[in-house]
């Protein structure tokens, strides 16, 4: 079964440092997403990406966040200057077409110290 | 604020039991509905979409009541492997594109 692949599985970073979380979506999918889940809390939407541009973003996705699809396969989330409250599990997801369920990657656990 | 509410549980049931979870959503414009399953510290996995007429997939039955803004999931003949957190998820395509709004989840523990 096709998978969404995320790397690294766990990243520890110092507050104020930049991090890049990487994802390889399923190859024929058209829509790409980042969500996050703070431990013990709900899964929260960050951003959606379609046709090489952001289509929706939440209020969490402020100027410290950016996304990129630098080539035909990778989809990255950058946090420019991490804060303690950015510590969470970050899930990448891809979707074949609107209205279908997503496939999520196994996540990157980000710990900001 | 558009919310999806679920009883967090846990629901502790013996193997073979039938268990039902409920979910309410506040956004009346929601058009797509899903149940996801999440194991501890893992990613959400799509269990099933929920259709207006109700739908069944093996031991799992989902129902939607648009008038009451209420979604349910019924699990029959529970297995130990059903132990997980079940996430109710809605989408308001017209106003929020493909963004999914997640409930906080209901934790199920199936005991031998």
Coordinates of C-alpha atoms in Angstrom, one line a residue:
Chain A
X1 CA 0.0 0.0 0.0
X2 CA 1.4 3.5 -0.9
X3 CA 2.7 5.4 2.0
X4 CA 3.5 9.0 3.0
X5 CA 7.0 9.1 4.3
X6 CA 8.2 11.6 6.9
X7 CA 11.8 12.3 8.1
X8 CA 13.1 12.5 10.7
X9 CA 10.9 10.6 13.1
X10 CA 12.1 12.6 16.0
X11 CA 13.9 15.9 16.1
X12 CA 15.2 17.8 19.1
X13 CA 16.1 21.4 18.6
X14 CA 17.1 24.4 20.7
X15 CA 14.6 27.2 21.0
X16 CA 15.2 29.8 18.3
X17 CA 16.7 27.4 15.9
X18 CA 15.3 26.7 12.4
X19 CA 14.0 23.2 11.6
X20 CA 12.9 21.6 8.4
X21 CA 10.5 18.7 8.5
X22 CA 10.4 16.5 5.4
X23 CA 7.7 14.5 3.7
X24 CA 7.4 12.5 0.6
X25 CA 3.7 12.3 -0.3
X26 CA 2.1 9.5 -2.4
X27 CA 3.2 10.0 -5.9
X28 CA -0.1 10.5 -7.7
X29 CA -1.8 12.6 -5.0
X30 CA -2.6 16.2 -5.7
X31 CA -3.2 17.8 -2.3
X32 CA -0.7 18.1 0.5
X33 CA -1.1 19.0 4.1
X34 CA 0.6 19.6 7.4
X35 CA -1.2 19.0 10.7
X36 CA 0.2 19.0 14.2
X37 CA -0.8 17.4 17.5
X38 CA 0.4 18.6 20.8
X39 CA 0.6 15.7 23.2
X40 CA -2.8 14.9 24.6
X41 CA -4.6 17.4 22.4
X42 CA -6.6 17.4 19.1
X43 CA -5.0 17.1 15.7
X44 CA -4.9 20.7 14.3
X45 CA -4.7 21.9 10.7
X46 CA -1.7 24.0 9.7
X47 CA -1.7 24.4 5.9
X48 CA -2.8 22.9 2.7
X49 CA -1.0 23.0 -0.6
X50 CA -2.2 22.5 -4.1
X51 CA -0.9 23.3 -7.5
X52 CA 2.4 24.6 -6.1
X53 CA 0.8 27.1 -3.8
X54 CA -0.8 27.4 -0.3
X55 CA -4.6 27.0 -0.6
X56 CA -5.6 27.3 3.0
X57 CA -3.7 28.0 6.3
X58 CA -4.8 28.3 9.9
X59 CA -4.0 31.0 12.4
X60 CA -1.3 28.7 13.8
X61 CA 0.6 29.0 10.5
X62 CA 2.1 32.4 11.1
X63 CA 5.2 34.0 9.5
X64 CA 7.5 31.6 11.3
X65 CA 6.1 28.8 9.2
X66 CA 6.7 28.1 5.5
X67 CA 6.1 25.2 3.1
X68 CA 7.8 24.2 -0.1
X69 CA 7.6 21.6 -2.7
X70 CA 11.1 21.9 -4.1
X71 CA 10.8 19.1 -6.6
X72 CA 8.2 16.6 -7.8
X73 CA 8.4 14.4 -4.7
X74 CA 9.3 16.3 -1.5
X75 CA 7.1 18.5 0.6
X76 CA 8.7 20.4 3.5
X77 CA 7.6 22.4 6.5
X78 CA 10.1 25.0 7.8
X79 CA 9.8 26.6 11.2
X80 CA 12.2 29.6 11.2
X81 CA 12.7 30.3 14.9
X82 CA 11.3 27.5 17.1
X83 CA 9.5 28.2 20.3
X84 CA 8.9 25.8 23.2
X85 CA 5.2 25.7 22.3
X86 CA 6.1 24.3 18.8
X87 CA 6.8 21.0 20.5
X88 CA 4.3 18.6 18.9
X89 CA 3.9 15.7 16.5
X90 CA 3.8 17.0 13.0
X91 CA 1.9 15.0 10.5
X92 CA 2.2 15.3 6.7
X93 CA -0.7 14.1 4.7
X94 CA -1.6 13.7 1.0
X95 CA -4.9 13.3 -0.7
X96 CA -5.7 12.1 -4.2
X97 CA -8.6 14.5 -4.8
X98 CA -11.1 16.7 -2.9
X99 CA -13.6 14.9 -0.8
X100 CA -11.5 11.8 -0.3
X101 CA -9.8 10.8 3.0
X102 CA -6.2 11.6 3.6
X103 CA -3.3 9.4 4.0
X104 CA -1.1 10.6 6.9
X105 CA 2.6 10.0 7.3
X106 CA 3.9 8.5 10.6
X107 CA 4.8 11.9 11.9
X108 CA 7.8 13.8 13.1
X109 CA 8.0 14.4 16.9
X110 CA 9.5 17.8 17.4
X111 CA 10.9 18.6 20.8
X112 CA 12.0 22.2 21.4
X113 CA 14.3 22.6 24.4
Chain B
X1 CA -15.3 28.5 16.2
X2 CA -16.1 25.3 14.4
X3 CA -15.8 22.4 16.8
X4 CA -16.2 18.7 16.8
X5 CA -17.0 17.2 20.2
X6 CA -16.5 13.7 21.4
X7 CA -16.7 11.9 24.7
X8 CA -13.0 11.2 25.5
X9 CA -13.8 8.0 27.3
X10 CA -12.1 5.6 27.9
X11 CA -14.7 3.0 27.0
X12 CA -13.6 -0.3 28.6
X13 CA -15.4 -3.2 27.0
X14 CA -14.9 -7.0 26.9
X15 CA -14.0 -8.8 23.7
X16 CA -17.1 -9.5 21.7
X17 CA -19.0 -6.5 23.0
X18 CA -20.8 -4.0 20.9
X19 CA -19.8 -0.4 21.5
X20 CA -21.0 2.9 20.1
X21 CA -19.3 6.3 19.9
X22 CA -21.0 9.6 19.2
X23 CA -19.8 12.9 17.9
X24 CA -21.4 16.3 17.4
X25 CA -20.2 19.0 15.1
X26 CA -21.1 22.7 15.3
X27 CA -20.6 23.7 11.7
X28 CA -23.9 23.1 9.9
X29 CA -22.2 23.7 6.5
X30 CA -20.0 20.6 6.9
X31 CA -20.3 18.2 4.0
X32 CA -17.9 15.4 4.5
X33 CA -17.5 13.2 7.5
X34 CA -15.0 10.6 8.5
X35 CA -14.0 8.3 11.3
X36 CA -10.2 7.9 11.8
X37 CA -8.5 5.6 14.1
X38 CA -5.3 6.6 16.0
X39 CA -3.1 4.3 17.9
X40 CA -0.9 5.7 20.7
X41 CA 1.7 8.1 19.3
X42 CA 0.9 7.1 15.8
X43 CA -0.7 8.8 12.8
X44 CA -4.5 8.9 12.2
X45 CA -5.6 6.3 9.8
X46 CA -8.9 6.5 7.9
X47 CA -11.4 4.0 9.2
X48 CA -14.3 5.0 7.0
X49 CA -16.1 7.8 5.4
X50 CA -19.7 8.5 6.7
X51 CA -22.5 8.9 4.2
X52 CA -25.9 10.4 4.6
X53 CA -27.7 7.1 4.3
X54 CA -25.4 5.4 6.8
X55 CA -22.8 2.8 5.8
X56 CA -21.2 -0.3 7.0
X57 CA -17.8 -1.8 6.6
X58 CA -17.6 -5.3 8.2
X59 CA -18.0 -4.9 11.9
X60 CA -18.2 -1.1 11.7
X61 CA -21.3 0.9 11.0
X62 CA -21.4 4.7 10.7
X63 CA -24.5 6.9 10.8
X64 CA -25.0 10.6 10.1
X65 CA -27.8 12.8 11.3
X66 CA -27.5 16.1 9.6
X67 CA -30.5 17.7 11.3
X68 CA -29.0 17.0 14.7
X69 CA -25.3 17.4 13.5
X70 CA -24.5 14.1 15.0
X71 CA -22.3 11.2 13.8
X72 CA -22.0 7.8 15.3
X73 CA -19.8 4.8 15.0
X74 CA -20.9 1.3 16.1
X75 CA -18.3 -1.5 16.5
X76 CA -19.7 -5.0 16.7
X77 CA -17.9 -8.0 18.1
X78 CA -15.0 -6.0 19.5
X79 CA -11.5 -7.4 19.1
X80 CA -8.5 -6.7 21.2
X81 CA -7.0 -5.0 18.2
X82 CA -9.8 -2.5 18.1
X83 CA -8.2 -0.8 21.1
X84 CA -7.3 2.7 19.9
X85 CA -8.6 6.3 19.9
X86 CA -11.4 6.9 17.4
X87 CA -11.4 10.4 15.9
X88 CA -14.5 12.0 14.4
X89 CA -13.5 14.3 11.6
X90 CA -15.5 16.8 9.5
X91 CA -14.9 18.9 6.4
X92 CA -16.6 22.1 5.2
X93 CA -15.4 22.0 1.7
X94 CA -17.3 25.1 0.5
X95 CA -15.8 27.4 3.1
X96 CA -12.6 25.8 4.2
X97 CA -11.4 23.8 1.2
X98 CA -10.0 20.4 2.1
X99 CA -9.2 21.3 5.7
X100 CA -10.3 18.6 8.2
X101 CA -11.5 19.5 11.7
X102 CA -10.8 16.8 14.2
X103 CA -12.6 15.9 17.4
X104 CA -10.5 15.1 20.4
X105 CA -11.1 11.4 20.1
X106 CA -12.8 8.7 22.1
X107 CA -10.5 6.1 23.6
X108 CA -11.5 2.5 23.4
X109 CA -9.9 -0.3 25.4
X110 CA -11.0 -3.9 24.6
X111 CA -10.2 -6.3 27.4
X112 CA -9.9 -10.1 27.1

